[in-house]
Each structure stands twice: as structure tokens, then as C-alpha cells.
């Protein structure tokens, strides 16, 4: 039995679908089993006897976290700590999702798992605190750091762009932040691989779409695919701009491309190029057939 915590979130949804498609028996919980309540977690574990926990729950409001520091830490550090202690007690592995925002953005080359962290936002700091609790508490833990996640079942950059490109004649998109988008379905596939292999290769792994881009490059690809599939009907001119033209409450790392060398070697997988994944995603949502 695989227990997916945060199953109603964007990634949680895709993990549930992917694991079930792989023939794995899953149980999904979300806010009704509050990760802040050790007794609620323990009672659910008693009921379902999980063999694995996949934690997709989190506080993910990056900008709001600057004002809701306490809440961000509660969920991303303390809630994760509750899951970690439970998994350790049950002696079962946990797969947990972390973020490229644990880095400060000053690197100029793809970030390996042992690259120095230095989060520059409350969200990034709270996620890093959760990773540390897990590493300190759990013997059997996989922490997967991912980036720029989009998927069918959540609000994300792709949906925002499609909406804006259908409404506006021109659009400015930030061109001075580099990273790589990740389709939640691809990440869910990695999670299925780890569980199906019954892997004991515990540790931190990086996973995002292959090859780098800026948000501007990503927006242009969304536009191109949107025109091709018919998801975008009008014409919209997309212009590059700098982060300073779009001030956000939380600072984002200027560079956060994750190296996938470790994950590819350890799990013998290939990582799809972000351009290929966005194409499949947009064709799928257009035809309503990616479920
Ligand atoms: N989205 C990105 O771009 C991105 C990038 C890198 C890494 N990540 C990481 O990837 C993971 C999945 O992200 P996501 O975008 O799929 O997140 P999401 O859509 O916000 O899903 C998180 C889920 O956790 C639930 N949750 C919140 N508080 C809870 C609690 N106390 N107990 C149980 N469940 C609770 C949320 O419910 P409510 O929605 O009702 O609050 C939501 O259903 C997270 O760890 C995130 O940090 C995301």
C-alpha cells in the first residue's frame, strides 16, 4: 500500500493516477489527515498499513510565505517532521518533494545534489528546513528536488500563460531567470520507478525537464504549441523583460538548473526534454486525453 499525502494537489493528483496505472495499490489523503497532527497521521497509518509514503503536501504559496512565515515553517518543516518520525517508527521509506528554491541562484552551471544551498526566500528556507528534518530523522528517505512544476490539476505558469495570451495583444515575460520546467506527470513516473524497483538508494536527487530555458523561452514555446493546437486563438507578441520589471514579494533564484546526472545513473532513466513534455501536455489538454 502506497500512502500519497497531499493527493489532491497538482503533483499528488498525477502521482495517484500514475501509481494506480502502474498497478500499485494507493491510498490518497489530503487536508482531512492533517500533517500537523501526529495522532491523525498515526491513526491513518494504523488503518491502512502503508509500505511507502509519498509526501506531495506542502505550503507552496511562494510569495505569501514572506508574510506567513510561521505557517510556511509549520507545514514545510514541522509537518514534514511528523511524517518523518512516523515513517521511521513504521520503518518504511518516504519519498518527499523539495525544490530548486533551496539554492541562491548564483551558480552558473547545473546544480548537483551536493551543491551548497542558500535559499533566498522564506518558502525556500522552510523547504530546506523540512529536508534537514527528514535527513536527520529518517533512515529510508528519498528527497527529490524539482523545479518549475506544471500539471493538469493545479494552477501553474502554463495555464496562466494560455489565459493571458488569449486575452492580451502583448505580454512581457521574465528572461533573466534560468531553470527548467517539469511536467508533474514526468516526475510521477520517476516516483513510480523508485517504488517499483523497491529501491534502497536513499538520498537527495534532482529532477526537472532536460535542457535549460528562461521563463520567456518557456512562454514562447507555450505560445507556439498553443497556436498549433488551437488552445491559443488570437495573436500575442511576447517580449522579454527583466525580473526588476516584475517585482515579486519573494525573490527567485536567477539560475536554478538542476543536474540530472545522479538520478539518470542511479535509476537508469532518461529525462525528457522540457520542450517535448510541454508539447505532449498541451496536445493532451487540448484533446482532453492525458488522464
Ligand atoms: N509548484 C511548483 O512549481 C513546485 C516547484 C518545485 C517544487 N515543488 C514541490 O512539489 C510538491 C508538490 O507541489 P504542488 O504544486 O503539487 O503543491 P500543491 O498543489 O499546493 O499541493 C499541496 C497539497 O497539500 C495539501 N495540504 C496543505 N496543507 C496540508 C496539511 N496540513 N495536511 C495535509 N495536506 C495539506 C494542499 O491542500 P490545499 O491546496 O487545500 O492547501 C494541497 O492539496 C511540494 O512539495 C512543492 O514544494 C513545487
Coordinates of N, CA, C and O in Angstrom, one line a residue, residues 58-240:
X58 N 2.4 20.3 1.0 CA 3.4 21.3 1.3 C 2.6 22.7 1.4 O 1.5 22.8 0.9
X59 N 3.3 23.6 1.9 CA 2.9 25.0 1.8 C 3.6 25.5 0.6 O 4.8 25.6 0.5
X60 N 2.9 25.9 -0.5 CA 3.5 26.2 -1.8 C 3.3 27.7 -2.3 O 3.7 28.0 -3.4
X61 N 2.7 28.5 -1.4 CA 2.5 29.9 -1.8 C 3.7 30.7 -1.6 O 3.9 31.3 -0.6
X62 N 4.6 30.7 -2.7 CA 5.9 31.3 -2.6 C 5.9 32.7 -2.1 O 6.7 33.1 -1.2
X63 N 5.1 33.6 -2.7 CA 5.1 35.0 -2.3 C 4.4 35.2 -0.9 O 4.9 36.0 -0.1
X64 N 3.3 34.5 -0.7 CA 2.6 34.7 0.5 C 3.4 34.3 1.7 O 3.3 34.8 2.8
X65 N 4.3 33.3 1.5 CA 5.2 32.8 2.6 C 6.0 33.9 3.2 O 6.3 33.9 4.4
X66 N 6.3 35.0 2.4 CA 7.1 36.1 3.0 C 6.3 36.7 4.2 O 6.9 37.3 5.1
X67 N 5.0 36.7 4.1 CA 4.2 37.3 5.2 C 3.7 36.2 6.2 O 3.3 36.5 7.3
X68 N 3.6 34.9 5.7 CA 3.1 33.8 6.5 C 4.2 32.9 6.9 O 4.1 31.7 6.8
X69 N 5.3 33.5 7.4 CA 6.5 32.7 7.7 C 6.2 31.5 8.6 O 6.6 30.4 8.4
X70 N 5.4 31.8 9.7 CA 5.2 30.8 10.7 C 4.4 29.6 10.0 O 4.8 28.4 10.3
X71 N 3.4 29.9 9.2 CA 2.6 28.8 8.6 C 3.5 28.0 7.6 O 3.4 26.8 7.6
X72 N 4.3 28.7 6.9 CA 5.2 28.0 5.9 C 6.1 27.0 6.6 O 6.2 25.9 6.2
X73 N 6.7 27.5 7.7 CA 7.6 26.6 8.5 C 6.8 25.4 9.2 O 7.3 24.3 9.3
X74 N 5.6 25.8 9.6 CA 4.8 24.8 10.3 C 4.6 23.6 9.3 O 4.8 22.4 9.7
X75 N 4.1 23.9 8.1 CA 3.8 22.8 7.1 C 5.1 22.2 6.6 O 5.3 21.0 6.6
X76 N 6.0 23.1 6.1 CA 7.2 22.5 5.4 C 8.3 22.0 6.2 O 9.1 21.2 5.8
X77 N 8.3 22.3 7.5 CA 9.3 21.8 8.4 C 8.7 20.9 9.5 O 8.9 19.7 9.5
X78 N 7.7 21.4 10.2 CA 7.1 20.7 11.3 C 6.2 19.5 10.9 O 6.3 18.4 11.4
X79 N 5.4 19.8 9.9 CA 4.5 18.7 9.3 C 5.4 17.6 8.7 O 5.1 16.4 8.9
X80 N 6.4 18.0 8.0 CA 7.3 17.0 7.4 C 8.0 16.2 8.5 O 8.2 15.0 8.4
X81 N 8.4 16.9 9.6 CA 9.0 16.2 10.7 C 8.0 15.1 11.3 O 8.5 14.0 11.6
X82 N 6.7 15.4 11.3 CA 5.8 14.4 11.8 C 5.7 13.2 10.9 O 5.7 12.1 11.4
X83 N 5.8 13.5 9.6 CA 5.8 12.4 8.6 C 7.1 11.6 8.8 O 7.0 10.3 8.8
X84 N 8.2 12.3 9.0 CA 9.5 11.6 9.1 C 9.5 10.7 10.3 O 9.9 9.5 10.2
X85 N 9.0 11.2 11.5 CA 9.0 10.4 12.7 C 8.1 9.1 12.6 O 8.5 8.0 13.0
X86 N 7.0 9.3 11.9 CA 6.1 8.2 11.7 C 6.7 7.1 10.8 O 6.7 5.9 11.1
X87 N 7.3 7.6 9.7 CA 7.9 6.7 8.7 C 9.0 5.9 9.4 O 9.2 4.7 9.2
X88 N 9.8 6.6 10.2 CA 10.9 5.9 10.9 C 10.4 4.9 11.9 O 10.9 3.8 12.0
X89 N 9.3 5.2 12.6 CA 8.7 4.3 13.6 C 8.2 3.0 12.8 O 8.3 1.9 13.3
X90 N 7.5 3.3 11.7 CA 7.0 2.2 10.9 C 8.0 1.4 10.1 O 7.8 0.4 9.5
X91 N 9.2 2.1 10.0 CA 10.4 1.5 9.3 C 10.0 1.3 7.8 O 10.3 0.3 7.2
X92 N 9.4 2.4 7.2 CA 9.0 2.4 5.8 C 9.7 3.6 5.1 O 9.9 4.6 5.7
X93 N 9.9 3.5 3.8 CA 10.6 4.6 3.1 C 9.6 5.7 2.8 O 8.4 5.5 2.6
X94 N 10.2 6.9 2.7 CA 9.4 8.1 2.4 C 10.0 8.7 1.1 O 11.2 8.9 1.0
X95 N 9.1 9.1 0.2 CA 9.6 9.9 -1.0 C 9.0 11.3 -0.7 O 7.8 11.5 -0.6
X96 N 9.9 12.3 -0.7 CA 9.5 13.7 -0.3 C 9.9 14.6 -1.5 O 11.0 14.4 -2.1
X97 N 9.1 15.6 -1.7 CA 9.5 16.5 -2.8 C 10.0 17.9 -2.3 O 9.4 18.5 -1.4
X98 N 11.1 18.3 -2.8 CA 11.7 19.6 -2.4 C 11.9 20.4 -3.7 O 11.3 20.1 -4.7
X99 N 12.6 21.5 -3.6 CA 12.6 22.5 -4.6 C 14.0 23.1 -5.0 O 14.9 23.1 -4.1
X100 N 14.0 23.6 -6.2 CA 15.2 24.3 -6.6 C 15.4 25.6 -5.8 O 16.5 26.3 -5.8
X101 N 14.4 26.1 -5.1 CA 14.5 27.3 -4.4 C 15.3 27.2 -3.1 O 15.4 28.2 -2.4
X102 N 15.9 26.0 -2.9 CA 16.8 25.9 -1.8 C 18.2 26.5 -2.2 O 19.1 26.6 -1.4
X103 N 18.3 26.9 -3.5 CA 19.6 27.4 -3.9 C 19.5 28.9 -4.1 O 18.4 29.5 -4.2
X104 N 20.6 29.6 -4.1 CA 20.6 31.1 -4.1 C 20.6 31.7 -5.5 O 20.5 32.9 -5.6
X105 N 20.9 30.8 -6.5 CA 20.8 31.3 -7.9 C 22.1 31.9 -8.4 O 22.1 32.4 -9.5
X106 N 23.2 31.8 -7.7 CA 24.4 32.4 -8.1 C 25.3 31.4 -9.0 O 26.3 31.8 -9.6
X107 N 24.9 30.2 -9.0 CA 25.7 29.2 -9.8 C 25.5 29.5 -11.3 O 24.6 30.2 -11.7
X108 N 26.6 29.1 -12.0 CA 26.5 29.3 -13.5 C 26.5 28.0 -14.2 O 26.4 27.9 -15.4
X109 N 26.5 26.9 -13.4 CA 26.5 25.6 -14.0 C 25.4 24.7 -13.3 O 25.1 25.0 -12.2
X110 N 24.9 23.7 -14.0 CA 23.9 22.9 -13.4 C 24.2 22.4 -12.0 O 25.3 22.0 -11.7
X111 N 23.2 22.4 -11.1 CA 23.4 22.2 -9.7 C 23.3 20.7 -9.4 O 22.3 20.1 -9.6
X112 N 24.4 20.2 -8.8 CA 24.4 18.8 -8.4 C 23.8 18.7 -7.0 O 23.6 19.8 -6.3
X113 N 23.5 17.5 -6.5 CA 22.8 17.3 -5.2 C 23.6 17.9 -4.0 O 23.0 18.2 -3.0
X114 N 25.0 17.9 -4.2 CA 25.8 18.3 -3.1 C 26.2 19.8 -3.2 O 27.0 20.3 -2.5
X115 N 25.6 20.5 -4.2 CA 25.9 21.9 -4.3 C 25.5 22.7 -3.0 O 24.4 22.3 -2.5
X116 N 26.2 23.7 -2.6 CA 25.8 24.4 -1.4 C 24.4 25.1 -1.6 O 24.1 25.7 -2.6
X117 N 23.6 24.9 -0.5 CA 22.3 25.5 -0.5 C 22.4 26.9 0.1 O 23.4 27.3 0.7
X118 N 21.4 27.7 -0.1 CA 21.4 29.1 0.4 C 20.1 29.8 0.0 O 20.2 30.7 -0.9
X119 N 19.0 29.3 0.5 CA 17.7 29.9 0.0 C 17.6 31.4 0.2 O 18.1 31.9 1.3
X120 N 16.9 32.0 -0.7 CA 16.8 33.5 -0.6 C 15.3 33.9 -0.4 O 15.0 35.1 -0.5
X121 N 14.4 32.9 -0.1 CA 13.0 33.2 0.2 C 12.6 32.4 1.4 O 13.2 31.4 1.8
X122 N 11.5 32.9 2.1 CA 11.0 32.1 3.2 C 10.6 30.7 2.8 O 10.9 29.7 3.5
X123 N 9.9 30.6 1.6 CA 9.5 29.3 1.1 C 10.7 28.4 1.0 O 10.7 27.3 1.5
X124 N 11.8 28.9 0.3 CA 13.0 28.1 0.1 C 13.6 27.7 1.4 O 14.0 26.5 1.6
X125 N 13.6 28.6 2.4 CA 14.2 28.3 3.7 C 13.4 27.2 4.4 O 13.9 26.3 5.1
X126 N 12.1 27.4 4.3 CA 11.2 26.4 5.1 C 11.3 25.0 4.4 O 11.3 24.0 5.1
X127 N 11.4 25.0 3.1 CA 11.5 23.7 2.4 C 12.9 23.0 2.8 O 12.9 21.8 3.1
X128 N 13.9 23.8 2.9 CA 15.3 23.3 3.2 C 15.2 22.8 4.7 O 15.8 21.7 5.0
X129 N 14.5 23.5 5.5 CA 14.4 23.0 6.9 C 13.7 21.7 7.0 O 14.1 20.8 7.8
X130 N 12.7 21.5 6.1 CA 12.0 20.2 6.1 C 12.9 19.1 5.6 O 12.9 18.0 6.1
X131 N 13.7 19.4 4.6 CA 14.7 18.4 4.0 C 15.6 18.0 5.1 O 16.0 16.8 5.3
X132 N 16.1 19.0 5.9 CA 17.1 18.6 7.0 C 16.4 17.7 8.1 O 17.0 16.8 8.5
X133 N 15.2 18.1 8.4 CA 14.5 17.2 9.4 C 14.4 15.8 8.9 O 14.7 14.8 9.6
X134 N 14.0 15.6 7.6 CA 13.9 14.3 7.0 C 15.2 13.6 7.1 O 15.3 12.4 7.4
X135 N 16.3 14.2 6.6 CA 17.6 13.6 6.5 C 18.1 13.2 7.9 O 18.7 12.2 8.1
X136 N 17.8 14.1 8.9 CA 18.2 13.8 10.3 C 17.4 12.7 11.0 O 17.9 12.1 11.9
X137 N 16.1 12.6 10.6 CA 15.2 11.7 11.3 C 15.1 10.3 10.6 O 15.0 9.3 11.3
X138 N 15.0 10.3 9.3 CA 14.6 9.1 8.6 C 15.8 8.4 8.0 O 16.7 9.0 7.4
X139 N 15.7 7.1 8.2 CA 16.8 6.3 7.6 C 16.5 6.0 6.1 O 17.4 5.9 5.3
X140 N 15.2 5.9 5.8 CA 14.8 5.5 4.4 C 14.1 6.6 3.7 O 12.9 6.7 3.7
X141 N 14.9 7.5 3.2 CA 14.2 8.7 2.6 C 14.8 9.1 1.3 O 16.1 9.0 1.0
X142 N 13.9 9.4 0.4 CA 14.3 9.9 -1.0 C 13.8 11.4 -1.0 O 12.6 11.6 -0.8
X143 N 14.7 12.3 -1.2 CA 14.2 13.7 -1.3 C 14.5 14.1 -2.8 O 15.6 14.0 -3.3
X144 N 13.4 14.4 -3.5 CA 13.5 14.8 -4.9 C 13.3 16.3 -5.0 O 12.2 16.8 -4.8
X145 N 14.4 17.0 -5.4 CA 14.2 18.4 -5.7 C 13.8 18.6 -7.1 O 14.5 18.1 -8.0
X146 N 12.7 19.3 -7.3 CA 12.3 19.6 -8.6 C 12.1 21.1 -8.8 O 12.3 21.9 -7.9
X147 N 11.6 21.5 -10.0 CA 11.6 22.9 -10.3 C 10.5 23.2 -11.3 O 10.1 22.4 -12.2
X148 N 9.9 24.4 -11.2 CA 9.0 25.0 -12.2 C 7.9 24.0 -12.6 O 7.7 23.7 -13.8
X149 N 7.3 23.4 -11.6 CA 6.3 22.3 -11.9 C 5.0 22.8 -12.5 O 4.5 23.9 -12.1
X150 N 4.5 22.1 -13.5 CA 3.2 22.4 -14.1 C 2.5 21.0 -14.3 O 3.2 20.0 -14.4
X151 N 1.2 21.1 -14.3 CA 0.4 19.8 -14.5 C -1.0 20.2 -14.7 O -1.4 21.3 -14.7
X152 N -1.8 19.1 -15.0 CA -3.1 19.3 -15.4 C -4.0 19.8 -14.3 O -5.0 20.5 -14.5
X153 N -3.7 19.4 -13.0 CA -4.6 19.5 -11.9 C -4.2 20.6 -10.9 O -4.2 20.4 -9.7
X154 N -3.7 21.8 -11.4 CA -3.4 22.8 -10.5 C -3.1 24.1 -11.2 O -2.9 24.1 -12.4
X155 N -3.2 25.3 -10.5 CA -2.9 26.5 -11.2 C -1.3 26.5 -11.4 O -0.6 26.1 -10.5
X156 N -0.9 26.9 -12.6 CA 0.5 27.0 -12.8 C 0.8 27.9 -14.0 O -0.1 28.5 -14.6
X157 N 2.1 28.1 -14.3 CA 2.5 29.0 -15.3 C 1.9 28.8 -16.7 O 1.5 29.7 -17.4
X158 N 1.8 27.5 -17.0 CA 1.3 27.2 -18.4 C -0.2 27.7 -18.5 O -0.5 28.4 -19.5
X159 N -1.0 27.3 -17.6 CA -2.4 27.8 -17.6 C -2.5 29.3 -17.6 O -3.3 29.9 -18.3
X160 N -1.7 29.9 -16.8 CA -1.7 31.4 -16.7 C -1.3 32.0 -18.0 O -2.0 33.0 -18.5
X161 N -0.3 31.5 -18.7 CA 0.2 32.0 -20.0 C -0.9 31.8 -21.0 O -1.2 32.7 -21.8
X162 N -1.6 30.7 -21.1 CA -2.6 30.4 -22.1 C -3.7 31.4 -21.9 O -4.2 32.0 -22.9
X163 N -4.1 31.6 -20.7 CA -5.2 32.6 -20.4 C -4.8 34.0 -20.8 O -5.5 34.7 -21.6
X164 N -3.6 34.4 -20.5 CA -3.1 35.8 -20.8 C -2.9 36.0 -22.3 O -3.3 37.0 -22.9
X165 N -2.4 34.9 -23.0 CA -2.1 35.0 -24.4 C -3.4 35.1 -25.2 O -3.4 35.5 -26.3
X166 N -4.5 34.5 -24.6 CA -5.8 34.6 -25.3 C -6.5 36.0 -25.1 O -7.4 36.3 -25.8
X167 N -6.0 36.7 -24.1 CA -6.6 37.9 -23.7 C -5.9 39.2 -24.2 O -6.5 40.2 -24.5
X168 N -4.5 39.1 -24.2 CA -3.7 40.3 -24.5 C -3.1 40.3 -25.9 O -2.8 39.2 -26.4
X169 N -2.7 41.5 -26.4 CA -2.0 41.6 -27.7 C -0.5 41.4 -27.4 O 0.2 41.0 -28.3
X170 N -0.1 41.9 -26.3 CA 1.4 41.8 -26.0 C 1.5 41.4 -24.5 O 0.7 41.6 -23.7
X171 N 2.7 40.8 -24.3 CA 2.9 40.2 -22.9 C 4.4 40.3 -22.7 O 5.2 39.9 -23.5
X172 N 4.7 40.7 -21.5 CA 6.2 40.7 -21.1 C 6.4 39.5 -20.2 O 5.7 39.3 -19.2
X173 N 7.5 38.8 -20.4 CA 7.8 37.7 -19.6 C 9.3 37.7 -19.2 O 10.2 38.0 -20.0
X174 N 9.6 37.4 -18.0 CA 10.9 37.5 -17.4 C 11.9 36.6 -18.1 O 11.7 35.4 -18.3
X175 N 13.0 37.2 -18.5 CA 14.0 36.5 -19.3 C 15.4 36.3 -18.6 O 16.3 35.7 -19.1
X176 N 15.4 36.8 -17.4 CA 16.7 36.7 -16.7 C 16.7 35.7 -15.5 O 17.5 35.8 -14.6
X177 N 15.8 34.8 -15.5 CA 15.8 33.7 -14.6 C 15.9 32.4 -15.4 O 15.1 32.2 -16.3
X178 N 16.9 31.6 -15.1 CA 17.1 30.4 -15.9 C 16.9 29.1 -15.1 O 17.3 29.1 -13.9
X179 N 16.2 28.2 -15.7 CA 16.0 26.9 -14.9 C 15.4 25.9 -15.9 O 15.8 25.9 -17.1
X180 N 14.5 25.1 -15.5 CA 13.9 24.1 -16.4 C 12.6 23.7 -15.9 O 12.4 23.3 -14.7
X181 N 11.5 23.7 -16.7 CA 10.2 23.3 -16.3 C 10.1 21.8 -16.2 O 10.8 21.0 -16.8
X182 N 9.2 21.4 -15.3 CA 8.9 20.0 -15.1 C 7.5 19.7 -15.1 O 6.7 20.3 -14.4
X183 N 7.1 18.7 -16.0 CA 5.7 18.2 -16.0 C 5.5 17.3 -14.9 O 6.3 16.3 -14.7
X184 N 4.5 17.5 -14.1 CA 4.3 16.7 -12.9 C 4.1 15.2 -13.3 O 4.4 14.3 -12.5
X185 N 3.6 14.9 -14.5 CA 3.4 13.5 -14.9 C 4.8 12.8 -15.1 O 4.9 11.7 -14.8
X186 N 5.8 13.6 -15.6 CA 7.1 13.0 -15.7 C 7.7 12.7 -14.3 O 8.3 11.6 -14.1
X187 N 7.5 13.6 -13.4 CA 8.0 13.4 -12.0 C 7.3 12.2 -11.4 O 8.0 11.4 -10.7
X188 N 6.0 12.1 -11.6 CA 5.3 11.0 -11.1 C 5.8 9.7 -11.6 O 5.9 8.7 -10.9
X189 N 6.3 9.7 -12.8 CA 6.9 8.5 -13.5 C 8.1 8.1 -12.7 O 8.4 6.9 -12.5
X190 N 9.0 9.1 -12.3 CA 10.2 8.7 -11.5 C 9.8 8.1 -10.2 O 10.4 7.1 -9.8
X191 N 8.8 8.7 -9.6 CA 8.3 8.1 -8.3 C 7.9 6.7 -8.4 O 8.2 5.8 -7.6
X192 N 7.1 6.4 -9.5 CA 6.7 5.0 -9.7 C 7.9 4.1 -9.9 O 7.9 3.0 -9.4
X193 N 8.9 4.6 -10.7 CA 10.1 3.8 -10.9 C 10.8 3.4 -9.6 O 11.2 2.3 -9.4
X194 N 10.9 4.4 -8.7 CA 11.6 4.2 -7.4 C 10.9 3.1 -6.6 O 11.5 2.2 -6.1
X195 N 9.5 3.2 -6.6 CA 8.7 2.3 -5.8 C 8.7 0.9 -6.4 O 8.9 -0.1 -5.7
X196 N 8.6 0.9 -7.7 CA 8.5 -0.5 -8.4 C 9.8 -1.2 -8.3 O 9.9 -2.4 -8.2
X197 N 10.9 -0.4 -8.2 CA 12.3 -1.1 -8.1 C 12.5 -1.5 -6.6 O 13.5 -2.1 -6.3
X198 N 11.6 -1.0 -5.7 CA 11.8 -1.2 -4.3 C 13.2 -0.7 -3.9 O 13.9 -1.4 -3.2
X199 N 13.5 0.4 -4.4 CA 14.9 1.0 -4.3 C 15.3 1.2 -2.9 O 14.5 1.7 -2.0
X200 N 16.6 1.0 -2.6 CA 17.1 1.4 -1.3 C 18.2 2.4 -1.5 O 19.1 2.6 -0.6
X201 N 18.2 3.0 -2.6 CA 19.3 4.1 -2.9 C 18.8 5.4 -2.3 O 18.7 6.4 -3.1
X202 N 18.7 5.4 -1.0 CA 18.2 6.6 -0.4 C 19.1 7.8 -0.6 O 20.3 7.7 -0.8
X203 N 18.5 9.0 -0.5 CA 19.3 10.2 -0.6 C 18.6 11.3 -1.3 O 17.4 11.3 -1.6
X204 N 19.3 12.4 -1.7 CA 18.7 13.5 -2.4 C 19.0 13.3 -3.9 O 20.0 12.9 -4.3
X205 N 17.9 13.6 -4.7 CA 18.0 13.5 -6.1 C 17.4 14.8 -6.8 O 16.5 15.4 -6.2
X206 N 18.0 15.2 -7.9 CA 17.5 16.3 -8.6 C 16.7 15.8 -9.9 O 17.2 14.9 -10.6
X207 N 15.5 16.4 -10.1 CA 14.8 16.0 -11.3 C 14.0 17.2 -11.8 O 13.2 17.8 -11.1
X208 N 14.2 17.5 -13.1 CA 13.4 18.6 -13.8 C 13.5 18.2 -15.3 O 14.3 17.3 -15.6
X209 N 12.8 19.0 -16.1 CA 12.9 18.7 -17.5 C 14.4 18.9 -18.0 O 15.1 19.7 -17.4
X210 N 14.8 18.1 -19.0 CA 16.1 18.2 -19.6 C 16.3 19.5 -20.4 O 15.3 20.0 -21.0
X211 N 17.4 20.1 -20.3 CA 17.8 21.4 -21.0 C 17.3 22.6 -20.3 O 16.3 22.5 -19.5
X212 N 17.9 23.7 -20.5 CA 17.6 24.9 -19.7 C 16.8 25.9 -20.5 O 16.7 25.8 -21.8
X213 N 16.1 26.8 -19.9 CA 15.4 27.9 -20.5 C 15.1 29.0 -19.5 O 15.3 28.8 -18.3
X214 N 14.7 30.1 -20.1 CA 14.2 31.2 -19.2 C 12.6 31.1 -19.2 O 12.1 30.4 -20.0
X215 N 12.0 31.9 -18.3 CA 10.5 31.9 -18.3 C 10.0 32.4 -19.7 O 9.0 32.0 -20.2
X216 N 10.8 33.4 -20.2 CA 10.5 33.9 -21.6 C 10.5 32.8 -22.6 O 9.6 32.7 -23.5
X217 N 11.6 32.0 -22.6 CA 11.7 30.9 -23.6 C 10.5 30.0 -23.4 O 9.9 29.5 -24.4
X218 N 10.2 29.7 -22.2 CA 9.1 28.7 -21.9 C 7.8 29.3 -22.4 O 7.0 28.6 -23.1
X219 N 7.6 30.6 -22.2 CA 6.3 31.3 -22.6 C 6.2 31.2 -24.2 O 5.2 30.9 -24.7
X220 N 7.4 31.4 -24.8 CA 7.3 31.4 -26.3 C 7.0 30.0 -26.8 O 6.3 29.8 -27.8
X221 N 7.5 29.0 -26.1 CA 7.1 27.6 -26.5 C 5.7 27.3 -26.3 O 5.0 26.6 -27.1
X222 N 5.2 27.8 -25.1 CA 3.7 27.6 -24.8 C 2.9 28.3 -25.9 O 1.9 27.7 -26.4
X223 N 3.3 29.4 -26.3 CA 2.6 30.2 -27.4 C 2.6 29.4 -28.7 O 1.6 29.2 -29.4
X224 N 3.8 28.9 -29.0 CA 3.9 28.1 -30.3 C 3.0 26.9 -30.3 O 2.3 26.7 -31.2
X225 N 3.1 26.2 -29.2 CA 2.2 25.0 -29.1 C 0.8 25.3 -29.0 O -0.1 24.6 -29.5
X226 N 0.5 26.5 -28.3 CA -0.9 26.9 -28.1 C -1.5 27.2 -29.5 O -2.7 26.9 -29.8
X227 N -0.7 27.9 -30.4 CA -1.2 28.2 -31.7 C -1.4 26.9 -32.5 O -2.4 26.8 -33.2
X228 N -0.5 26.0 -32.4 CA -0.6 24.8 -33.2 C -1.8 23.9 -32.8 O -2.4 23.4 -33.6
X229 N -2.0 23.9 -31.5 CA -3.1 23.0 -31.0 C -4.5 23.7 -31.0 O -5.5 23.1 -30.9
X230 N -4.4 25.0 -31.2 CA -5.7 25.8 -31.1 C -6.1 26.2 -29.7 O -7.1 26.9 -29.5
X231 N -5.2 26.0 -28.7 CA -5.5 26.4 -27.4 C -5.4 27.9 -27.3 O -6.0 28.6 -26.4
X232 N -4.6 28.5 -28.2 CA -4.5 30.0 -28.2 C -5.0 30.4 -29.6 O -4.5 30.0 -30.7
X233 N -6.0 31.3 -29.5 CA -6.7 31.7 -30.8 C -6.2 33.0 -31.4 O -5.9 33.1 -32.6
X234 N -5.9 34.0 -30.6 CA -5.5 35.3 -31.1 C -4.0 35.4 -31.3 O -3.3 34.4 -31.2
X235 N -3.5 36.6 -31.7 CA -2.1 36.8 -31.8 C -1.6 37.6 -30.6 O -2.2 38.6 -30.2
X236 N -0.5 37.2 -30.0 CA 0.1 37.9 -28.9 C 1.6 38.0 -29.1 O 2.2 37.0 -29.4
X237 N 2.1 39.2 -28.9 CA 3.5 39.4 -29.0 C 4.1 39.3 -27.7 O 3.7 39.9 -26.7
X238 N 5.1 38.4 -27.6 CA 5.7 38.1 -26.3 C 7.1 38.8 -26.3 O 8.0 38.5 -27.1
X239 N 7.3 39.6 -25.3 CA 8.5 40.4 -25.2 C 9.3 40.0 -23.9 O 8.7 39.8 -22.9
X240 N 10.6 39.9 -24.0 CA 11.4 39.6 -22.8 C 11.5 40.8 -21.9 O 11.5 42.0 -22.3

